[in-house]
Coordinates of C-alpha atoms in Angstrom, one line a residue:
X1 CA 17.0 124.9 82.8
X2 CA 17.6 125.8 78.7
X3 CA 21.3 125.2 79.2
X4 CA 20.7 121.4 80.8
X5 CA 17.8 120.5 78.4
X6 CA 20.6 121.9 75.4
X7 CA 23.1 119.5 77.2
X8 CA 20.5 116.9 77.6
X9 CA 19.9 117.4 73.5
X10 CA 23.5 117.3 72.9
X11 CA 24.0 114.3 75.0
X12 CA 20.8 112.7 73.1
X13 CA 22.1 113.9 69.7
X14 CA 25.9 112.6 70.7
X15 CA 24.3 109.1 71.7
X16 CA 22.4 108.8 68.3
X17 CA 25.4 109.6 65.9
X18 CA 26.6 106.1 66.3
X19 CA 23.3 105.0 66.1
X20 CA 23.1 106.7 62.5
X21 CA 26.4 105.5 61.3
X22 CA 25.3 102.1 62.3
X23 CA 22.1 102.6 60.5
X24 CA 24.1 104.2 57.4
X25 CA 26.1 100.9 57.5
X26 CA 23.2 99.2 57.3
X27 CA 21.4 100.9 54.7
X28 CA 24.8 100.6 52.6
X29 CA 24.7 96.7 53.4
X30 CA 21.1 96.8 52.2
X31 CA 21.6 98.5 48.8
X32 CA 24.8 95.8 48.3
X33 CA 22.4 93.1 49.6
X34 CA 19.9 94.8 46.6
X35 CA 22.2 95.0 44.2
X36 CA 23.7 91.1 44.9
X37 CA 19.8 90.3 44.9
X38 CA 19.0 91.7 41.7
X39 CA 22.3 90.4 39.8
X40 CA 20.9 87.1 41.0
X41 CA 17.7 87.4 39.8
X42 CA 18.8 88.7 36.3
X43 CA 21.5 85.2 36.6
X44 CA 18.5 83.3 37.3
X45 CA 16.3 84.6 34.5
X46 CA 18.8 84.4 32.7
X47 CA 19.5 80.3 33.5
X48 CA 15.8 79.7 33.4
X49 CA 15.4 81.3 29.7
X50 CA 18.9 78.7 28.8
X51 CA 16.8 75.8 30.9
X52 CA 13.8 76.0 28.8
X53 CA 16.3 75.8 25.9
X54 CA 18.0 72.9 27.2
X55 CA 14.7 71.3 28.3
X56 CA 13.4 71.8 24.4
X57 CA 16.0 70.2 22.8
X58 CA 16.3 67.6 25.0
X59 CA 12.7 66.7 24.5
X60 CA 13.8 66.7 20.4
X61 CA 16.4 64.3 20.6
X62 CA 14.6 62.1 22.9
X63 CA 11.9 62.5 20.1
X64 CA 14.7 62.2 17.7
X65 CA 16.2 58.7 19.6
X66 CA 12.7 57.4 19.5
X67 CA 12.6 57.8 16.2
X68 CA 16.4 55.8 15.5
X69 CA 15.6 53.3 17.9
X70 CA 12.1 52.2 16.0
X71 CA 13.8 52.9 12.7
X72 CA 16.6 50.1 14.2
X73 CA 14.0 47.8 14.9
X74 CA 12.5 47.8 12.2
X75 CA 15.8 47.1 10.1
X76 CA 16.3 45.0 12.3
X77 CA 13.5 42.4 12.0
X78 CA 13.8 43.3 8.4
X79 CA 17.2 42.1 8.0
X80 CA 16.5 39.1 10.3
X81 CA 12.9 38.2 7.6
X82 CA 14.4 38.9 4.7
X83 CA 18.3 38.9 4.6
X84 CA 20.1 35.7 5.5
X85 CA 23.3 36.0 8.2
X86 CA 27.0 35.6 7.7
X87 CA 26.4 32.0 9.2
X88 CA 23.5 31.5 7.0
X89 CA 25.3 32.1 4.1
X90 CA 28.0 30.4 5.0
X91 CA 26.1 27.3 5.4
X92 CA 24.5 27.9 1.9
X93 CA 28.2 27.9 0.6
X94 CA 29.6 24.7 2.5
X95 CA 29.8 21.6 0.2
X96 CA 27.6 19.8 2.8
X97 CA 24.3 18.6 2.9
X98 CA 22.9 18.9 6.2
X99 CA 19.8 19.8 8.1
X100 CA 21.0 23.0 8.6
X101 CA 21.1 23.6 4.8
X102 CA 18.0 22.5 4.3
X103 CA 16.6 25.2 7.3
X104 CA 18.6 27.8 5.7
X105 CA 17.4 27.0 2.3
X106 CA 13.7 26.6 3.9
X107 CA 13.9 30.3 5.1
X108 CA 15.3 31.4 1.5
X109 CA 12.5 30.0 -0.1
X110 CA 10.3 31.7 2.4
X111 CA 12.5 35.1 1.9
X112 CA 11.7 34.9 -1.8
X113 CA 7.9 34.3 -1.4
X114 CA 7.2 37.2 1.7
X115 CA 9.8 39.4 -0.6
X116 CA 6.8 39.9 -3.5
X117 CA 5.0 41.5 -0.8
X118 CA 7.5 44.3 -0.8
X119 CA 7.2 44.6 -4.6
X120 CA 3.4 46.1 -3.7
X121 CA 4.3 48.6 -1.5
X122 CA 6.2 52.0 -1.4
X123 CA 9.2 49.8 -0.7
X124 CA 9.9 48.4 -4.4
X125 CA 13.5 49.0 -4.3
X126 CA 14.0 47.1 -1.2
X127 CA 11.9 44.6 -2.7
X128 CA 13.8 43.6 -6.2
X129 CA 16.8 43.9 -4.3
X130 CA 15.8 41.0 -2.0
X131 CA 13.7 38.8 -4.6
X132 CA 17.4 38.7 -7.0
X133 CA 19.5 38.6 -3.7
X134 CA 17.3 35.4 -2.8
X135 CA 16.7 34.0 -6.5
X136 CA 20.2 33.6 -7.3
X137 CA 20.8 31.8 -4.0
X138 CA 17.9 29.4 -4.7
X139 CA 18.8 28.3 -8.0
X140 CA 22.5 27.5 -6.7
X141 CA 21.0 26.0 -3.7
X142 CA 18.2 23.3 -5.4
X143 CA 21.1 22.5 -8.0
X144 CA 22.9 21.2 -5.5
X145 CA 20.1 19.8 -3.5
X146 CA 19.1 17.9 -6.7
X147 CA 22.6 16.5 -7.2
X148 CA 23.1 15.2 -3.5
X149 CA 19.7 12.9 -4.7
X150 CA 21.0 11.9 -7.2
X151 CA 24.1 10.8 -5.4
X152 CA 22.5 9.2 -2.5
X153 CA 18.9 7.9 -3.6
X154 CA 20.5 4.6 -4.8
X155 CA 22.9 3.9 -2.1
X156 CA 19.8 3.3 0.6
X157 CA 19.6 -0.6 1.9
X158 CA 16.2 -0.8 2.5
X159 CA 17.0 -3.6 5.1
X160 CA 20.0 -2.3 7.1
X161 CA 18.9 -0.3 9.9
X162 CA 22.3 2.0 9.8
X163 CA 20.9 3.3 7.0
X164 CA 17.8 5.5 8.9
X165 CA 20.0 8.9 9.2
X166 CA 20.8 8.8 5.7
X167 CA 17.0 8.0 4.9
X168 CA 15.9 10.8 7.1
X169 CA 18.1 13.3 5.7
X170 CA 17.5 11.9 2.2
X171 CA 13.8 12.4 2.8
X172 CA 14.0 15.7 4.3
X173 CA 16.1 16.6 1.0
X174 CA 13.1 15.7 -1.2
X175 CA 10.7 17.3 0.8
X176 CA 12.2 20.4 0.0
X177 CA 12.2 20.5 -3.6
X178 CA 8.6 20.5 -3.1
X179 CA 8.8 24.2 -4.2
X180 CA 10.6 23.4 -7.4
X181 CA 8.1 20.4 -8.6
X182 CA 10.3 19.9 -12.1
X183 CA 13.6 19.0 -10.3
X184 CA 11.4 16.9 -7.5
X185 CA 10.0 15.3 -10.9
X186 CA 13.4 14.6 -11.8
X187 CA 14.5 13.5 -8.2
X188 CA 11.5 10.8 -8.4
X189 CA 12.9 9.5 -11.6
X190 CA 16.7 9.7 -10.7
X191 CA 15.4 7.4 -7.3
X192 CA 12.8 5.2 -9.6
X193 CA 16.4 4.4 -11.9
X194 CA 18.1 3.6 -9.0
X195 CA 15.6 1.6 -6.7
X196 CA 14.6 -0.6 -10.0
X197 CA 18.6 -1.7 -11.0
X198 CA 18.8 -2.7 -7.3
X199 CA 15.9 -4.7 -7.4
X200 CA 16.7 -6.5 -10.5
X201 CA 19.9 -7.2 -9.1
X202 CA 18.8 -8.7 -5.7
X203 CA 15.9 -10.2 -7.7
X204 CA 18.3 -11.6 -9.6
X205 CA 20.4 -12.8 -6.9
X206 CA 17.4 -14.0 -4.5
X207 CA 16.8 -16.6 -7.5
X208 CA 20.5 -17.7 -8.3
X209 CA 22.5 -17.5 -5.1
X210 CA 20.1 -17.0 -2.3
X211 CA 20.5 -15.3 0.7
X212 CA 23.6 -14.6 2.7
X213 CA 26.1 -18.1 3.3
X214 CA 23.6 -19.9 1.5
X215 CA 19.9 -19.2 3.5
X216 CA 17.4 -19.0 2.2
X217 CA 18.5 -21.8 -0.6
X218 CA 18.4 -20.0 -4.2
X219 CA 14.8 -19.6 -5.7
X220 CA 15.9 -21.7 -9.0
X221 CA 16.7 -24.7 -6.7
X222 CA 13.1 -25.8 -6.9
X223 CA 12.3 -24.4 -10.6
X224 CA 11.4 -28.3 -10.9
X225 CA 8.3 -27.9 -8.9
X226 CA 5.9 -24.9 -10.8
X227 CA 4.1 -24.5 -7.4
X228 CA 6.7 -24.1 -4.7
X229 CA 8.8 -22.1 -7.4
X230 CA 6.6 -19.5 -8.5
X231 CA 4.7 -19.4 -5.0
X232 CA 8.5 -18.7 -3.6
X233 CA 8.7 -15.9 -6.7
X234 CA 5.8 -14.2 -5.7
X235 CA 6.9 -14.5 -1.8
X236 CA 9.9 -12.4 -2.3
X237 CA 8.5 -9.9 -4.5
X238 CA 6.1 -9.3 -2.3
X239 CA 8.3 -8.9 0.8
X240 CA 10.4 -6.5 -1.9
X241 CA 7.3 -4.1 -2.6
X242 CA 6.5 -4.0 1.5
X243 CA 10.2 -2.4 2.2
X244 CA 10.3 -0.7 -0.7
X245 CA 7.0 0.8 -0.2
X246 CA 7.8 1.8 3.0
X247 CA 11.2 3.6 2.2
X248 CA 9.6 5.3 -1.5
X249 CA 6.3 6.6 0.5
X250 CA 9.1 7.9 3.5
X251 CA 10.9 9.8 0.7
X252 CA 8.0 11.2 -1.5
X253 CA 4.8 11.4 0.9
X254 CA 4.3 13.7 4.1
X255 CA 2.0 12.0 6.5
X256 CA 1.9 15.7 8.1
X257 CA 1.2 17.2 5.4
X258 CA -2.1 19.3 6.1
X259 CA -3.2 20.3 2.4
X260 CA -5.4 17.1 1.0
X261 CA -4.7 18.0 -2.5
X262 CA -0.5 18.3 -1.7
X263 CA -0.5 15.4 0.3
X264 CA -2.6 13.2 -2.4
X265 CA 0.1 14.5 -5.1
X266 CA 2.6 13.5 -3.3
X267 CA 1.2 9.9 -2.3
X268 CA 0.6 9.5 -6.1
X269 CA 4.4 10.4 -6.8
X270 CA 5.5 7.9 -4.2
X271 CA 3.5 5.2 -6.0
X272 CA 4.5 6.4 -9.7
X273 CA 8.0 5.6 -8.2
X274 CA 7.3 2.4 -6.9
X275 CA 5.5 1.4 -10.3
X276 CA 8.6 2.0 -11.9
X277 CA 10.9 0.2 -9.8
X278 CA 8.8 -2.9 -9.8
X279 CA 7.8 -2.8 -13.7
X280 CA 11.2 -4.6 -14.0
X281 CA 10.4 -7.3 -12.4
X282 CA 7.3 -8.2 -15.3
X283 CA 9.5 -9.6 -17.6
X284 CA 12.1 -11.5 -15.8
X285 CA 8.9 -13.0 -13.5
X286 CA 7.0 -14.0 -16.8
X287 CA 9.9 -15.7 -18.5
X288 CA 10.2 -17.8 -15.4
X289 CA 6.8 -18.6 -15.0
X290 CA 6.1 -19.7 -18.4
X291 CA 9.4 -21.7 -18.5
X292 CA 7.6 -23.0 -15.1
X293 CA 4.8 -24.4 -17.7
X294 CA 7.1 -26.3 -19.7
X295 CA 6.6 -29.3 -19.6
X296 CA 3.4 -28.7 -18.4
X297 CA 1.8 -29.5 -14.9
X298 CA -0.6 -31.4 -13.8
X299 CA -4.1 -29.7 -13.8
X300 CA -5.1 -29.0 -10.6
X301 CA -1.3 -27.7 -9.9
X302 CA -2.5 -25.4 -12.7
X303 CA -5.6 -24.4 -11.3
X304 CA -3.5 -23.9 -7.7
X305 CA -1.4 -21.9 -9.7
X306 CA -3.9 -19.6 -11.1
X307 CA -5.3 -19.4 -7.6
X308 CA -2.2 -18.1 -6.3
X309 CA -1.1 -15.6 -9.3
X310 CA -4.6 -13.9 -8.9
X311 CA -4.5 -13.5 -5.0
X312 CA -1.0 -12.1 -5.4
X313 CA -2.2 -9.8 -8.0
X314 CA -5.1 -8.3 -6.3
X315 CA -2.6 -7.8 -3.1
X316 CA -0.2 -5.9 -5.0
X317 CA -3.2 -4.4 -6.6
X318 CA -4.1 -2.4 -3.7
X319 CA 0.0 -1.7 -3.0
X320 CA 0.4 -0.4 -6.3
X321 CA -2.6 0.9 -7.7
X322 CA -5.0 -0.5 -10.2
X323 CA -3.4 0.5 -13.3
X324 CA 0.2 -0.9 -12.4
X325 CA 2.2 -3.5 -14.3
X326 CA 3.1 -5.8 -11.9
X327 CA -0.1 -6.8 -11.2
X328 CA -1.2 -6.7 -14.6
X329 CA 1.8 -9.3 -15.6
X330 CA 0.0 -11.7 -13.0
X331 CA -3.0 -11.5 -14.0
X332 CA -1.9 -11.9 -17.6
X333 CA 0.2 -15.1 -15.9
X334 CA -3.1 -16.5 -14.4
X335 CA -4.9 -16.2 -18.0
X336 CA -1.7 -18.2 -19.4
X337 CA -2.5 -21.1 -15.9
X338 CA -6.3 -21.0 -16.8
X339 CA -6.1 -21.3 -20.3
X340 CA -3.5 -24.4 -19.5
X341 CA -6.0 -25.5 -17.3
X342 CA -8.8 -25.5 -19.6
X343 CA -6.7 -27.3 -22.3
X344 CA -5.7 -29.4 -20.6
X345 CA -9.1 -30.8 -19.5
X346 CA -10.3 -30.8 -22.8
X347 CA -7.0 -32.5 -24.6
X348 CA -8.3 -35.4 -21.5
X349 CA -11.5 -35.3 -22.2
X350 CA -10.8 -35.8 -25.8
X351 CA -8.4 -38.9 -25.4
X352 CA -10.9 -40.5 -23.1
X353 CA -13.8 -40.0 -25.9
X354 CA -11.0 -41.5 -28.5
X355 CA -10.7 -44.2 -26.6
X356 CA -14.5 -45.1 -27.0
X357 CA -15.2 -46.5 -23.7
X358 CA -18.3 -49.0 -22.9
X359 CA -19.9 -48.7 -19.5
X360 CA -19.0 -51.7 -16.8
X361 CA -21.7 -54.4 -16.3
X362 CA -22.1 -52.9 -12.6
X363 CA -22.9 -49.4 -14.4
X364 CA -20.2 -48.3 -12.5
X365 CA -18.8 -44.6 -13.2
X366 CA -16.1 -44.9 -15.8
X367 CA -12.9 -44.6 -14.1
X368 CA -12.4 -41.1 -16.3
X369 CA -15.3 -39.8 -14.6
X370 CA -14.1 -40.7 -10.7
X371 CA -10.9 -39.5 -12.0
X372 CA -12.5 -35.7 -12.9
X373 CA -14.6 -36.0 -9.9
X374 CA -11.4 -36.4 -7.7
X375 CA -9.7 -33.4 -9.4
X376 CA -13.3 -31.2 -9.1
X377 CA -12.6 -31.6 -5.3
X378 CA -9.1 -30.9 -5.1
X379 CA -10.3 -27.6 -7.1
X380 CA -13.1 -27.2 -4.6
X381 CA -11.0 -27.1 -1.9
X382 CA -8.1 -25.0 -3.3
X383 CA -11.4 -22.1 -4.7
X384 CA -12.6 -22.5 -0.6
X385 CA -8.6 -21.5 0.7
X386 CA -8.6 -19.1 -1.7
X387 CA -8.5 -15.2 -0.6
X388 CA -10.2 -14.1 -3.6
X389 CA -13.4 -12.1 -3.4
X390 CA -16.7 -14.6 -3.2
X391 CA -18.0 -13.3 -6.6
X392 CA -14.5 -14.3 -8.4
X393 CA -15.3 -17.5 -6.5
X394 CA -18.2 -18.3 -7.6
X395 CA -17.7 -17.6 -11.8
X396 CA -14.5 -19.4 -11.0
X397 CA -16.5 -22.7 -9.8
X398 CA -19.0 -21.9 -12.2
X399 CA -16.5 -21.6 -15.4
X400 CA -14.7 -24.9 -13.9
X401 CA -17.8 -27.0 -13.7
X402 CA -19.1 -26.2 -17.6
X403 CA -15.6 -27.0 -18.8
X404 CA -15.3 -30.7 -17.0
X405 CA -19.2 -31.5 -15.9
X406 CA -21.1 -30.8 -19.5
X407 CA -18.7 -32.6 -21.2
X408 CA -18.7 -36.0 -18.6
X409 CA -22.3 -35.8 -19.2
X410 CA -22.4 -35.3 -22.8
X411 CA -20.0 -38.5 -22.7
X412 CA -21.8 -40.1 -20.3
X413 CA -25.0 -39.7 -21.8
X414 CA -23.3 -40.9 -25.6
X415 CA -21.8 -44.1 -23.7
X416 CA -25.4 -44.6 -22.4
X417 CA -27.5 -44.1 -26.1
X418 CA -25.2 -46.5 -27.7
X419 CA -24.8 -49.5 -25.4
X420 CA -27.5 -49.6 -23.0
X421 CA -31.1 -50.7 -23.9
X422 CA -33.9 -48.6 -22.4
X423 CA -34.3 -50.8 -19.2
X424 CA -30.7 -50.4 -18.4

């Protein structure tokens, strides 16, 4: 019974041996499997503690590229506000007037103005290095800008319609030197030189040759006739001042211009212009006229003529200005025609009291008398046509009839006293 339970044992213990060198196996794979495990885990603490590194200094230079990409930025919208590009500058140094110049030299002058800015702030440097970058290119830039006016502002035909690019880039050319108001003063007076000599010289020509082949017929062909030829004087100067009006207010004034007290300098610019180029006509149009007087005209031609000089003056008046001399010379020219007028009413009235007339046995008006009436209603009529304000009118009439009624009736009343009884 002991031996088979010992054999049983020893069968039991046999069985289990290769149990237990599988289970040594095992445990030896374990402990390698432990081992591997740990190793790993040190590798892996190991890779985290380098991650976290990694991860750090990644998050710095992303701070860091943040930082270079606004610091780009921000050179670059300053280099684009207050430095000019290679094409810009390149513009500024071609030896053509354009409209690009004039927008380059537009966002100079603007470079130099927003620069001061940078000459209150921590950026002062930056600041004088941009206000004596921009200031030399101004001065070089408004030099030339003044000399292209001077070059062009005479060579504008005020009635050829080819001429509207030129004129537009002309104007645009002034308008810009409205930051530099001594060489715009200049400008105005280089164009005012110009303008007048062309005048004179189409003034001249309007009177002695006429208009092209001939038509209209020259101005001096009717110097004969007073009226027609100072009517056809003032006709053409008149037509003058409207185009150049319109081409000196194109170049000087800024309908767009949205400060009153800019735009009101500039309108009064434009019309100092224009007072220069038509003060040349004063002289040349008061020799004329008064050699228009010689010999002298009949009376109520006088009186027409007086008429006409002071509507003509009062038109140009409000063209001009009050203070201009153009209409000033009229005026002064229909002073000369009234005082002719008045003269020559008296020198009549005088020969006709030298003549000592007698009243008619019908007591009929004596034929000086219908005579004067006749002219008082030619004047009548020419004071009712007349565009002249109703007060200058009415002293007009009333100056007229003391000069030729009180006398007549003075005369009449003489004639009357002297060979008339009381009955008659």
């Amino acid at each position: 019974m002991e031996t088979r339970t010992l054999k049983s044992c020893e069968e039991v213990l046999t069985s289990f041996a290769g149990v237990q060198a599988i289970l040594s196996s095992v445990q030896e794979d374990v402990k390698h499997m432990r081992e591997n495990v740990n190793h790993i885990s040190n590798r892996l603490s190991t890779a985290r503690l380098g991650a976290s590194e990694v991860v750090a200094q990644t998050g710095d230079l992303r701070k860091k590229l943040s930082n270079a990409e606004k610091r780009a930025q921000v050179a670059t919208l300053f280099f684009k506000r207050f430095l000019l590009s290679r094409s810009e500058e390149a513009i500024l140094e071609s030896a053509e007037i354009s409209e690009e110049f004039l927008g380059t030299l537009n966002k100079l002058e603007r470079i130099h103005i927003e620069s001061k800015s940078l000459l209150r702030s921590r950026n002062q440097r930056a600041g004088l290095e941009v206000v004596e970058m921009a200031a030399a290119k101004r001065e070089d830039a408004y030099e030339r800008v003044y000399r292209f006016v001077q070059r062009r502002c005479g060579a504008l035909d005020v009635e050829s319609a080819e001429d509207e690019a030129e004129s537009k880039l002309l104007r645009e050319t002034i308008h810009t030197l409205k930051a530099r108001p001594i060489l715009l003063g200049y400008c105005a007076d280089e164009v005012g030189a110009a303008r007048r000599a062309i005048l004179v010289e189409r003034f001249v020509a309007a009177l002695t040759r006429g208009g092209p082949g001939g038509v209209p017929r020259p101005i001096e062909m009717h110097a004969h006739d007073a009226m027609r030829y100072t009517n056809d004087m003032l006709a053409w100067i008149h037509q003058a001042l409207a185009s150049e009006r319109e081409l000196i207010f194109k170049l000087f004034s800024n309908i767009n211009e949205s400060e009153t007290p800019v735009r009101e300098d500039r309108e009064e610019t434009a019309l100092k212009v224009l007072n220069t180029i038509f003060d040349a006509l004063c002289r040349p149009f008061r020799v004329r006229f008064e050699q228009g007087l010689d010999p002298q005209p009949p009376v109520v031609t006088l009186y027409k003529l007086a008429s006409l000089l002071e509507f003509y003056a009062h038109t140009m008046m409000k063209l001009l200005g009050d203070d201009s001399g153009l209409p000033n010379t009229l005026l002064e020219c229909n002073s000369l025609a009234m005082y002719a007028f008045f003269s020559a009413w008296r020198s009549r009235l005088e020969s006709f009291q030298a003549a000592k007339p007698v009243p008619s046995e019908d007591l009929s008006p004596p034929i000086a008398v219908r005579q004067s009436m006749s002219r008082v209603k030619e004047i009548a009529l020419t004071l009712d046509e007349s565009l002249s304000p109703a007060e200058a009118r009415e002293e007009q009439i009333v100056a007229v009839l003391e000069v030729i009624l009180n006398p007549l009736i003075t005369l009449c009343a003489r004639m009357a006293a002297k060979h008339l009884d009381s009955v008659d």
